[in-house]
mmCIF file of C-alpha atoms in Angstrom:
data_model
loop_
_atom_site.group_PDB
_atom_site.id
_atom_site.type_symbol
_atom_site.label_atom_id
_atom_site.label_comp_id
_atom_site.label_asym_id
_atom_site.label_seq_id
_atom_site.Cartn_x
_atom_site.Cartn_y
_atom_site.Cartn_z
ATOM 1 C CA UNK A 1 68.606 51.397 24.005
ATOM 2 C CA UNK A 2 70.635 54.145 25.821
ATOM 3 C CA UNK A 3 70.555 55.195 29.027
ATOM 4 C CA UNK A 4 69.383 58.442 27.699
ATOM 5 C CA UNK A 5 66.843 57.272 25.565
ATOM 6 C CA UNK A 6 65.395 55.279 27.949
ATOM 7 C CA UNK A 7 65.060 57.748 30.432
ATOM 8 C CA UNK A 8 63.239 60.187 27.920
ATOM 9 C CA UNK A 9 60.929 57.214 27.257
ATOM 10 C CA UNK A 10 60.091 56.653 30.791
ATOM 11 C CA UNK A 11 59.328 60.687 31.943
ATOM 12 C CA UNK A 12 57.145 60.330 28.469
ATOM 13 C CA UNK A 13 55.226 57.616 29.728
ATOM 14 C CA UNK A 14 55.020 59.882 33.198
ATOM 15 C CA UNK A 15 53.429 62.712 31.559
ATOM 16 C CA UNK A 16 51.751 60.413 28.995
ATOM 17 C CA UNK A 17 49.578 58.898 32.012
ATOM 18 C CA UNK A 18 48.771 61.971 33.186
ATOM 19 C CA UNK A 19 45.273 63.200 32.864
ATOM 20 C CA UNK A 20 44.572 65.066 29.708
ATOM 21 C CA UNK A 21 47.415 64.021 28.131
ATOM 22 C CA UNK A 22 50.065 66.423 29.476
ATOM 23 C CA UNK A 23 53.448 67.343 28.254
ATOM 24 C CA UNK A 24 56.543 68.098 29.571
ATOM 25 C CA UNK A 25 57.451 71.520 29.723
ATOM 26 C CA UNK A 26 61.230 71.204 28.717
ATOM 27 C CA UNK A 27 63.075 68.621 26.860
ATOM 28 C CA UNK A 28 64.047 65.963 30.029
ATOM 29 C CA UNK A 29 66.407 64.708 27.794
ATOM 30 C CA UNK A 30 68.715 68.252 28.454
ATOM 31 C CA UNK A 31 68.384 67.607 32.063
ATOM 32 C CA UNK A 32 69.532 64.712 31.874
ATOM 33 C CA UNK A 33 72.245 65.629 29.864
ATOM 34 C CA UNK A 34 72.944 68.861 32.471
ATOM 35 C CA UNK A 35 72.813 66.807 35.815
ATOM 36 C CA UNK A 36 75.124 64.463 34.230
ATOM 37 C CA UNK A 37 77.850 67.685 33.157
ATOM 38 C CA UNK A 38 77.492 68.581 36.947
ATOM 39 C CA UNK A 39 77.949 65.315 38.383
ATOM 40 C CA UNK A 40 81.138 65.265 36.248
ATOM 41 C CA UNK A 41 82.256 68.620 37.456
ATOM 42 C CA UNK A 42 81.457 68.292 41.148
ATOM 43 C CA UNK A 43 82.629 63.985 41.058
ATOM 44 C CA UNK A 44 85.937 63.657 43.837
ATOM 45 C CA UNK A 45 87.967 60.947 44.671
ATOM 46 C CA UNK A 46 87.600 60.611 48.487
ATOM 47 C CA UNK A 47 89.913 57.771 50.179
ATOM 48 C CA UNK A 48 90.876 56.887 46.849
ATOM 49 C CA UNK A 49 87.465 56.629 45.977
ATOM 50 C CA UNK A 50 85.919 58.749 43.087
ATOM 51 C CA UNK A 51 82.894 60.026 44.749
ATOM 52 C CA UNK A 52 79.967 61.755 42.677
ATOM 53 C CA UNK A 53 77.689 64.224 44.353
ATOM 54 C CA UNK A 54 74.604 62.683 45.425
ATOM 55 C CA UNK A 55 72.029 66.127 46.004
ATOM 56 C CA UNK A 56 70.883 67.333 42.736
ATOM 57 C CA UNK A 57 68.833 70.435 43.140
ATOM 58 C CA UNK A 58 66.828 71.302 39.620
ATOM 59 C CA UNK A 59 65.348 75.097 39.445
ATOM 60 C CA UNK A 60 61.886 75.197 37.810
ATOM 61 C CA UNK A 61 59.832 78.069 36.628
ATOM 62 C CA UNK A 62 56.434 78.576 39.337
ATOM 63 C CA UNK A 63 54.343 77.579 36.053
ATOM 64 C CA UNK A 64 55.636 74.480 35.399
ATOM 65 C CA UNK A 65 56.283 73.551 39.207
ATOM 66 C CA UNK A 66 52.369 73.592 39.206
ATOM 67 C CA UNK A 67 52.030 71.506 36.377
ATOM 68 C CA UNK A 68 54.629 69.441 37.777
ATOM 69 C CA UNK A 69 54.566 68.815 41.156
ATOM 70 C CA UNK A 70 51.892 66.154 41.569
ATOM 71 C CA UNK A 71 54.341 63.934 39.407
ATOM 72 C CA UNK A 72 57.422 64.871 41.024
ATOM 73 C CA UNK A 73 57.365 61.779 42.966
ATOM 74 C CA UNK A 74 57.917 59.669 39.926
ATOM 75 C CA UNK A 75 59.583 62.098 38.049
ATOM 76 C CA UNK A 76 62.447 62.378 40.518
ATOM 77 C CA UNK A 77 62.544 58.810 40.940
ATOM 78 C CA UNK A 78 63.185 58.274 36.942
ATOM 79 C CA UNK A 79 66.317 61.026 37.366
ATOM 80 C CA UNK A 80 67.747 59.518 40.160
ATOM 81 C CA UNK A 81 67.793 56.586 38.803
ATOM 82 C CA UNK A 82 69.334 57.976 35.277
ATOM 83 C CA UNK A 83 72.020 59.573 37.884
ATOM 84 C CA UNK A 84 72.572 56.585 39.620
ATOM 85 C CA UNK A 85 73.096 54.232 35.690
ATOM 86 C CA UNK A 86 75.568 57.321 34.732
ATOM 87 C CA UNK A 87 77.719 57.198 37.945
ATOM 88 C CA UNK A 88 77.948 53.253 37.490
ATOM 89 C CA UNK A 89 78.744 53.313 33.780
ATOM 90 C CA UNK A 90 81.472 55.561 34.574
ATOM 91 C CA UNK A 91 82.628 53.624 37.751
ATOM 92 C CA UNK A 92 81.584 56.393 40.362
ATOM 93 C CA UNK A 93 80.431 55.909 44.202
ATOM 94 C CA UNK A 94 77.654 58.042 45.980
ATOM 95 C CA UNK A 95 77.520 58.145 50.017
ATOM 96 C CA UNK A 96 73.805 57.314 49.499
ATOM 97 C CA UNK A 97 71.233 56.754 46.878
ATOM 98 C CA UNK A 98 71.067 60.040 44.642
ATOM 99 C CA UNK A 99 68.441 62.704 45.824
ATOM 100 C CA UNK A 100 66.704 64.784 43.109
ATOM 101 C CA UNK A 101 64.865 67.849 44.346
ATOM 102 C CA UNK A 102 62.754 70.333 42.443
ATOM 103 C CA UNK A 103 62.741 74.104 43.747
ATOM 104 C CA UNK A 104 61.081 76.954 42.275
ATOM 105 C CA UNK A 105 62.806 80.215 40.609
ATOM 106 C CA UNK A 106 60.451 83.123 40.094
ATOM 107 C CA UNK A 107 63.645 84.688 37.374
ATOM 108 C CA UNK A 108 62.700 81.368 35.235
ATOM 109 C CA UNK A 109 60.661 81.426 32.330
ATOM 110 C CA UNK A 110 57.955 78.883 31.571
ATOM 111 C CA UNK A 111 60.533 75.780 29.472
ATOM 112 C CA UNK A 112 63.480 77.163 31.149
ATOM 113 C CA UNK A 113 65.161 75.509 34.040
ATOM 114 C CA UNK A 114 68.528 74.832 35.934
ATOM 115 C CA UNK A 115 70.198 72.167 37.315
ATOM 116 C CA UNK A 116 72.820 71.842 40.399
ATOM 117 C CA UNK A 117 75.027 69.258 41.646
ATOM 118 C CA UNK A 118 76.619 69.114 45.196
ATOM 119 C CA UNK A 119 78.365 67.142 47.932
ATOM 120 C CA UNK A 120 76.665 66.608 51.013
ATOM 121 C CA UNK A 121 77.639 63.824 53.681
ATOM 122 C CA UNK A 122 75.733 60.827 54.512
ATOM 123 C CA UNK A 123 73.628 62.417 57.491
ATOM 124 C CA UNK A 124 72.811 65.311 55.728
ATOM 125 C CA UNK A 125 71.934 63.395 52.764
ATOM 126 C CA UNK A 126 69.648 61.575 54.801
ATOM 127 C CA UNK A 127 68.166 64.486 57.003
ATOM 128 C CA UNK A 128 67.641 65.972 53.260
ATOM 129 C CA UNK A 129 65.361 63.321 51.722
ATOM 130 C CA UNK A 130 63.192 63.860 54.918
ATOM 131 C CA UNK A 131 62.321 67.095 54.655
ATOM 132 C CA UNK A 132 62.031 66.088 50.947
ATOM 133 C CA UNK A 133 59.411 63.412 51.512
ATOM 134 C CA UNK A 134 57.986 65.624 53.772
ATOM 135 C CA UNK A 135 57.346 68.225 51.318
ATOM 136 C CA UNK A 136 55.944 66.168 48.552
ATOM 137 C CA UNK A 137 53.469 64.309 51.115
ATOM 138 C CA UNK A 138 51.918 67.472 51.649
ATOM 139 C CA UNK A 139 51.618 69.517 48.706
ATOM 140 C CA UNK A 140 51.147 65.958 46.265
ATOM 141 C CA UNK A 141 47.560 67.196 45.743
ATOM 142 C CA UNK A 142 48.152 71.143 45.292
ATOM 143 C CA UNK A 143 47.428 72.134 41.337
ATOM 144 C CA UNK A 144 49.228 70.414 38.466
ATOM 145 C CA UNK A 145 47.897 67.787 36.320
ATOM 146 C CA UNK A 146 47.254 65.070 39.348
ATOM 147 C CA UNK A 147 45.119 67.266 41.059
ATOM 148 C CA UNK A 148 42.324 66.681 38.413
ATOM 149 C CA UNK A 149 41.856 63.233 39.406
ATOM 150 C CA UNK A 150 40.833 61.245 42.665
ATOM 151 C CA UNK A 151 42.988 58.732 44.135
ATOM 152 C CA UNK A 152 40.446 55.912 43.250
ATOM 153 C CA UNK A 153 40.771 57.204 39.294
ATOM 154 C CA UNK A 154 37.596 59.090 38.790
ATOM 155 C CA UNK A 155 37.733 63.307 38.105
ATOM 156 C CA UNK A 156 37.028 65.285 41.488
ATOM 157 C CA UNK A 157 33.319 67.250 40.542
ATOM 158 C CA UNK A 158 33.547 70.715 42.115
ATOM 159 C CA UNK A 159 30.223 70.537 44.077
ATOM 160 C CA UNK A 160 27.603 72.877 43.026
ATOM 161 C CA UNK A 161 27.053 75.733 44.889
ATOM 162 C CA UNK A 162 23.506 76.568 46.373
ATOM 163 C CA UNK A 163 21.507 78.762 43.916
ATOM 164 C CA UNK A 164 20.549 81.540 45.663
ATOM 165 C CA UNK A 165 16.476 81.997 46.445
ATOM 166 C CA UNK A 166 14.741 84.841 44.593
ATOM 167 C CA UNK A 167 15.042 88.104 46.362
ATOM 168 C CA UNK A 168 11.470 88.654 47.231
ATOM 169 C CA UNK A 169 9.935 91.872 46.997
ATOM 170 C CA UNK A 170 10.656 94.578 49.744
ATOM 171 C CA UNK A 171 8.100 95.375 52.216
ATOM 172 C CA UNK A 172 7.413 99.167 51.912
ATOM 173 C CA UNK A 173 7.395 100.285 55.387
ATOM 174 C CA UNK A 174 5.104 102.614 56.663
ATOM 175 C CA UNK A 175 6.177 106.457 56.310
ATOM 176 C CA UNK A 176 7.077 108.243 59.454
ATOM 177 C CA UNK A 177 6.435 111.892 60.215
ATOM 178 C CA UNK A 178 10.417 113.469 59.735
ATOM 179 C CA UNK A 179 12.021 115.395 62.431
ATOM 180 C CA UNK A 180 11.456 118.607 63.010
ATOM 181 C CA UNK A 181 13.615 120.892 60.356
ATOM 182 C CA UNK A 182 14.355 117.820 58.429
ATOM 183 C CA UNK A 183 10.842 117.822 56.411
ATOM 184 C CA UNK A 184 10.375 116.783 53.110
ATOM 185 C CA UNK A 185 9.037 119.607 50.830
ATOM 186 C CA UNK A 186 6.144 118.483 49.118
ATOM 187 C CA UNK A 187 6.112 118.699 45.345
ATOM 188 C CA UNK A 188 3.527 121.188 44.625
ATOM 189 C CA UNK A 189 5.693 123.658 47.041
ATOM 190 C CA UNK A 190 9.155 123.890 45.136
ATOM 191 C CA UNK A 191 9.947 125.667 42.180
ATOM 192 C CA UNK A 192 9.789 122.702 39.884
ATOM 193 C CA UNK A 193 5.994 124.003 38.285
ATOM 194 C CA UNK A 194 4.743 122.785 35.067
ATOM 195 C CA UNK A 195 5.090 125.428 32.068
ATOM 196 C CA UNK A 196 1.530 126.781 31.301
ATOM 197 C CA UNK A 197 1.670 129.304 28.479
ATOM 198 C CA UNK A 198 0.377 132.953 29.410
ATOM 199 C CA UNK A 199 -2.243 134.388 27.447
ATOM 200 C CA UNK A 200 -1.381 137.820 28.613
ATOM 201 C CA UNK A 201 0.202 140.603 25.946
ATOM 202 C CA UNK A 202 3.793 141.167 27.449
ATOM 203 C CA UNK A 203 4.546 145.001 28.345
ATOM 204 C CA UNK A 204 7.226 147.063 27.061
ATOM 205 C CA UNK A 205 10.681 147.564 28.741
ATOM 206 C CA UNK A 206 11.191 150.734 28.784
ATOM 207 C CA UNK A 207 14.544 152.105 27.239
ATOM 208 C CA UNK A 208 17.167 153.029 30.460
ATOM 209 C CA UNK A 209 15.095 152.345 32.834
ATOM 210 C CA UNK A 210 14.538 149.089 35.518
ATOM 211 C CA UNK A 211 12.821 146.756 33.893
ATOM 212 C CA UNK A 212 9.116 146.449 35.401
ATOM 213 C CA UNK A 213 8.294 143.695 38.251
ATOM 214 C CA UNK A 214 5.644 141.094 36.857
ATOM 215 C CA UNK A 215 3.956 139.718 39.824
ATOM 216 C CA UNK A 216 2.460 136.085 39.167
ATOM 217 C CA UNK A 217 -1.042 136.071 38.334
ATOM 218 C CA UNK A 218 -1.050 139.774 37.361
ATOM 219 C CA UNK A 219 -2.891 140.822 34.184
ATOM 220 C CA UNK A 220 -6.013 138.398 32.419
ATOM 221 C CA UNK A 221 -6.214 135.370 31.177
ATOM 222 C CA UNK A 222 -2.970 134.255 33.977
ATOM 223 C CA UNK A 223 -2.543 131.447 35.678
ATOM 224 C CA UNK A 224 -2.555 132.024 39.882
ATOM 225 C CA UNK A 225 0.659 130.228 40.446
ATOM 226 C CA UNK A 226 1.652 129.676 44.128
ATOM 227 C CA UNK A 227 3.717 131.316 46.377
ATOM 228 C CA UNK A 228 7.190 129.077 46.900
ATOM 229 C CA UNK A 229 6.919 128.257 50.403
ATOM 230 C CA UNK A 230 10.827 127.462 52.318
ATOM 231 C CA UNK A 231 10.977 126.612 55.526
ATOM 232 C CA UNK A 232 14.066 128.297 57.384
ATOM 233 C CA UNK A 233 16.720 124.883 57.668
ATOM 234 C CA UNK A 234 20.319 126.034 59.385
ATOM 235 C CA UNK A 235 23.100 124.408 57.433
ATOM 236 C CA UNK A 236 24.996 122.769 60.208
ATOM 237 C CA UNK A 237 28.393 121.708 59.503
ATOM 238 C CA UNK A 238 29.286 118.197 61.651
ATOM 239 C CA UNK A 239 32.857 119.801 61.882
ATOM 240 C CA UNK A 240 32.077 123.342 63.124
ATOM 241 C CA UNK A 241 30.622 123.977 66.385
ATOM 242 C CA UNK A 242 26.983 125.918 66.251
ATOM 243 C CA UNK A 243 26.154 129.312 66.720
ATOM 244 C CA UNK A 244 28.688 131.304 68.296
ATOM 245 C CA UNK A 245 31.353 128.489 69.725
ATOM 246 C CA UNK A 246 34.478 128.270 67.706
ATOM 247 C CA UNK A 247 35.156 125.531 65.408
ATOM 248 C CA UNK A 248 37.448 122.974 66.376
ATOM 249 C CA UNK A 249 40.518 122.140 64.050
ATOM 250 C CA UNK A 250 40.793 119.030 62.670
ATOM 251 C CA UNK A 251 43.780 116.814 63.547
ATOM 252 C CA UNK A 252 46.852 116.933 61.808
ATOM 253 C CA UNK A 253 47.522 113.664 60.475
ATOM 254 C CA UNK A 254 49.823 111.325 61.851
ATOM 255 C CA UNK A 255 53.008 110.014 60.157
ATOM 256 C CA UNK A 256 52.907 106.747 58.860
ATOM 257 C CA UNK A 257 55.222 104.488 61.211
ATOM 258 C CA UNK A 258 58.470 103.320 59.277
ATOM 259 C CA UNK A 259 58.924 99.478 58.674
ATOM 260 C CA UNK A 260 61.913 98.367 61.195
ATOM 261 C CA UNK A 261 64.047 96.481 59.076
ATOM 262 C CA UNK A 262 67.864 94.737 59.815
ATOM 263 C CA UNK A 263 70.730 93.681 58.205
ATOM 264 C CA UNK A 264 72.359 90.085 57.365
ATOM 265 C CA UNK A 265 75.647 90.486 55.335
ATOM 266 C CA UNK A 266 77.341 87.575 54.054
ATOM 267 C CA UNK A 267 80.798 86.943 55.521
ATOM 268 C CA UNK A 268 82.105 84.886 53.033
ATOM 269 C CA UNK A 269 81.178 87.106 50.145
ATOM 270 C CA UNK A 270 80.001 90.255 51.159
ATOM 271 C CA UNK A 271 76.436 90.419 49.938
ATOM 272 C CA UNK A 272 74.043 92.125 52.151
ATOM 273 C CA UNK A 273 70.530 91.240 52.622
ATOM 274 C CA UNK A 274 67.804 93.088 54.751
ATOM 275 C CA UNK A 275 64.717 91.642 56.559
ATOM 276 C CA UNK A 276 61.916 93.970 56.791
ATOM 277 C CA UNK A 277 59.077 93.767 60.046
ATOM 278 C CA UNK A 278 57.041 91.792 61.124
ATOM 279 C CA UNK A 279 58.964 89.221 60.183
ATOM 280 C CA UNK A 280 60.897 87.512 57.670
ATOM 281 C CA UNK A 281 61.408 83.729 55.876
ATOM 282 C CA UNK A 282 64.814 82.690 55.759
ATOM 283 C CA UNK A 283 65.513 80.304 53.278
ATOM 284 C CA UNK A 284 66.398 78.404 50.387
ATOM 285 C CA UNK A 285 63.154 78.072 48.517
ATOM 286 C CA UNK A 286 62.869 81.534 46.491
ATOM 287 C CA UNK A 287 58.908 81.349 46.520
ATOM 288 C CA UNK A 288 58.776 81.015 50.124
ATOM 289 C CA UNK A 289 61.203 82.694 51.797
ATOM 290 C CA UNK A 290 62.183 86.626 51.702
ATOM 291 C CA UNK A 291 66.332 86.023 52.188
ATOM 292 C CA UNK A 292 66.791 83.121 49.736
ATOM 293 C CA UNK A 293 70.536 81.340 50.431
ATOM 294 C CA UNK A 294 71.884 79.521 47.700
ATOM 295 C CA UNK A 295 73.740 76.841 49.974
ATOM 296 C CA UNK A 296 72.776 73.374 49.620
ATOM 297 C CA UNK A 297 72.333 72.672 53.569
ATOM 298 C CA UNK A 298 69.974 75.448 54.195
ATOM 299 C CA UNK A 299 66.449 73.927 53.964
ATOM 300 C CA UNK A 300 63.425 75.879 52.337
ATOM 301 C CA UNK A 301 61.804 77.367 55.084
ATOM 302 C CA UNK A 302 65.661 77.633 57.296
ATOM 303 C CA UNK A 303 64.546 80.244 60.043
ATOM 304 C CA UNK A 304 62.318 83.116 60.568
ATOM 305 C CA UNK A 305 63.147 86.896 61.947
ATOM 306 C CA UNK A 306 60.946 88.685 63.559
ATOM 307 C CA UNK A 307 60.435 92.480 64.849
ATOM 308 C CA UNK A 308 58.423 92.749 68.409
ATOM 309 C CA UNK A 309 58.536 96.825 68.287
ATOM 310 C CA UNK A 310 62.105 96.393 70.508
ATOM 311 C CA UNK A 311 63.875 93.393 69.520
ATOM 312 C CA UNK A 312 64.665 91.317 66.532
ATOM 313 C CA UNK A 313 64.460 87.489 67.442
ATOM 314 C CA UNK A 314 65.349 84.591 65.384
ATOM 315 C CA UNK A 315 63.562 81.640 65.733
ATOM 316 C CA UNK A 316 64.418 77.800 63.739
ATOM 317 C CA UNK A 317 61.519 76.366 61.624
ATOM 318 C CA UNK A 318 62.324 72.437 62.025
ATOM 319 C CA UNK A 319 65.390 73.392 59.898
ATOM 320 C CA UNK A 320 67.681 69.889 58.515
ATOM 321 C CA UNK A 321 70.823 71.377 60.025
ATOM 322 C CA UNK A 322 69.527 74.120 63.048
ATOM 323 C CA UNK A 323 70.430 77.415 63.178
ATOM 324 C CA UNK A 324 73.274 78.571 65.565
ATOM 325 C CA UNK A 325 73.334 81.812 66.933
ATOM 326 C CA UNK A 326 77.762 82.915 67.900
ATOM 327 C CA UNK A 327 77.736 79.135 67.518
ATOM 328 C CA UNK A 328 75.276 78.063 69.989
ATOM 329 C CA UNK A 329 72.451 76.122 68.519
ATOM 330 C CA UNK A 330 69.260 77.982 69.116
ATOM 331 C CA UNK A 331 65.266 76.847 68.972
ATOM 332 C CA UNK A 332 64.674 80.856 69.453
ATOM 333 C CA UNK A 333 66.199 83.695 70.993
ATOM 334 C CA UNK A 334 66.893 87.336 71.007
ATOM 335 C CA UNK A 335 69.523 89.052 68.376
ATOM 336 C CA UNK A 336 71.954 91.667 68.930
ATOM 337 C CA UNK A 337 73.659 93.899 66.991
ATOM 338 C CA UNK A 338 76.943 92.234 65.310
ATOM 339 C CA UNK A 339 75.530 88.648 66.287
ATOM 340 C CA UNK A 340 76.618 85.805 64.080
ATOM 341 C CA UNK A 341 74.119 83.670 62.887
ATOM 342 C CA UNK A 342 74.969 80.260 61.162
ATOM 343 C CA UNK A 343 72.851 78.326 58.532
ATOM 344 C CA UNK A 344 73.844 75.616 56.862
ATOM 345 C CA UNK A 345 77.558 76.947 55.825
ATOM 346 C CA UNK A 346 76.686 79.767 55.513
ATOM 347 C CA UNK A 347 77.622 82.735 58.384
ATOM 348 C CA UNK A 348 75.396 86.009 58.300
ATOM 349 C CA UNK A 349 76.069 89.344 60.604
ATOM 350 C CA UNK A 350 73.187 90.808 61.909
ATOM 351 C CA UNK A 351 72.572 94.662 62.060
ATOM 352 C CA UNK A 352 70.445 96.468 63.008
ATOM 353 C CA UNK A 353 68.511 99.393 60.967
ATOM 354 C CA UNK A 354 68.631 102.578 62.903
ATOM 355 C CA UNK A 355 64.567 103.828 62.990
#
């Protein structure tokens, strides 16, 4: 059996195992066949040595990273190792064991994916499958298929929620006289009366002139209906003063304050980015991080930028590599305009937005 067959046999069984009988979401045996292209194209002889790349960084839609990533462990273990059989069969070297990483691309389609191969040295190899470790450890039990089941094999039982007690009948409370000019009018006293046919003969309107006043109750066989009784409410307005005081204007609304933004442009190839207040990821992991830097040695959460209302600071977030500020390796401090900021290899400007 090939190399490649076997390795589409193992990710099978992978998936296979899974709970519910999952399937992969792209043929593994393309990715295979893609990290191996790369390795080819990015493979260097160093002191005489042909030297493949050992990072190989696979982009994944955010759909099937959550089906996904409670298998990466294993699933990364049965690439590297593919890697590792290629680079021997073809007489290659690595500066440490192969490191497979899965990162997520919100442009990818559900079944589409990408893969990347690159040349790190040894220490940042090893600094990498840290943070990589890391990662997994604490996100192994976040969706996906593996989530589903507890670690001693049985499902996980959502537990049931308290049914709520039956709403008991409200207490009517005992009725309270009103305040004064805020009285309820009694039924019998508005103008809602019942219809009660008149036995009375209408009279005549006479031709051009008014037409005659009927007063209720007037002529036989009528029913006394009772005078409408109102009682004499101002109409207050909450927003205008009372009686003779002027009304006070209301308030103009206020602007709605701008968002303080800044600018990091590229110096190697020109492409500007802007961070927008409060503050900003800076990174290579697309779902996380709001400036996304496609260099290799930039972790996933790099740095973060942040607006205080005066300043723009820039602080590391337990990057692999650190973040250097005009070359000066900073834990946090405050930027200025035309500062130089260093992540990985890659050197950003900072500018700042005029408000």
């Amino acid at each position: 059996m090939s190399f490649l067959s076997d390795f589409e046999s193992r990710i099978g069984a992978v998936f296979g195992a899974a709970p519910q009988g999952y399937t992969e979401p792209f043929s593994f045996k393309k990715l295979a066949k893609r990290a191996a292209r790369e390795m080819e194209n990015e493979t260097y002889e160093i002191d005489g040595v042909d030297t493949a790349p050992a990072l190989y960084t696979v982009l994944v839609s955010a759909t099937d990273d959550s089906l996904m990533r409670p298998l990466y462990e294993q699933i990364t273990y049965e690439t590297s190792a593919f890697v590792t059989a290629q680079a021997q069969k073809k007489g290659y070297a690595f500066v440490g064991s192969p490191l497979v990483r899965f990162m997520v691309d919100p442009s990818l389609k559900s079944g589409k994916f990408a893969v990347f191969a690159e040349n790190v040295d040894e220490g940042t190899l090893a600094r990498l499958r840290e943070e990589e470790r890391a990662f997994l450890a604490g996100s192994s039990s976040a969706g996906g298929a593996a989530a589903q089941v507890h670690p001693c094999g049985k499902r996980r039982r959502a537990a049931a929620a308290p049914s709520p007690a039956p709403a008991s009948a409200p207490t009517p409370e005992p009725e309270t006289p009103a305040a004064d000019g805020l009285d309820v009018m009694p039924l019998e006293a508005v103008d809602l009366v019942p219809l009660v046919p008149s036995t009375s003969t209408p009279r005549p309107v006479p031709l051009g002139g008014p037409a005659p006043v009927v007063i209720p109750g007037e002529g036989p066989g009528a029913v006394p209906v009772p005078q409408t009784q109102r009682r004499s409410v101002p109409l207050v307005d909450p927003r205008r003063g009372v009686g003779d005081v002027a009304a006070t204007p209301e308030p103009a609304p206020e602007p709605e304050p701008q968002v303080a933004t800044c600018l990091l442009i590229d110096r190697q190839s020109g492409r500007t980015y802007t961070a927008s207040a409060p503050s900003t990821i800076v990174g290579r992991e697309r779902s996380q991080a709001g400036v996304v830097l496609r260099d290799p040695n930039v972790s996933r959460r790099h740095a973060e930028l942040s607006f205080d209302g005066r300043d723009w600071h820039i602080a590391d977030l337990g990057s692999t590599n650190g973040t250097l500020v005009n070359d000066v390796d900073v834990r946090e401090c405050v930027l200025r305009d035309g500062d130089l900021i260093t992540l990985g290899l890659t050197n950003l400007e900072f500018r700042e937005n005029p408000r």
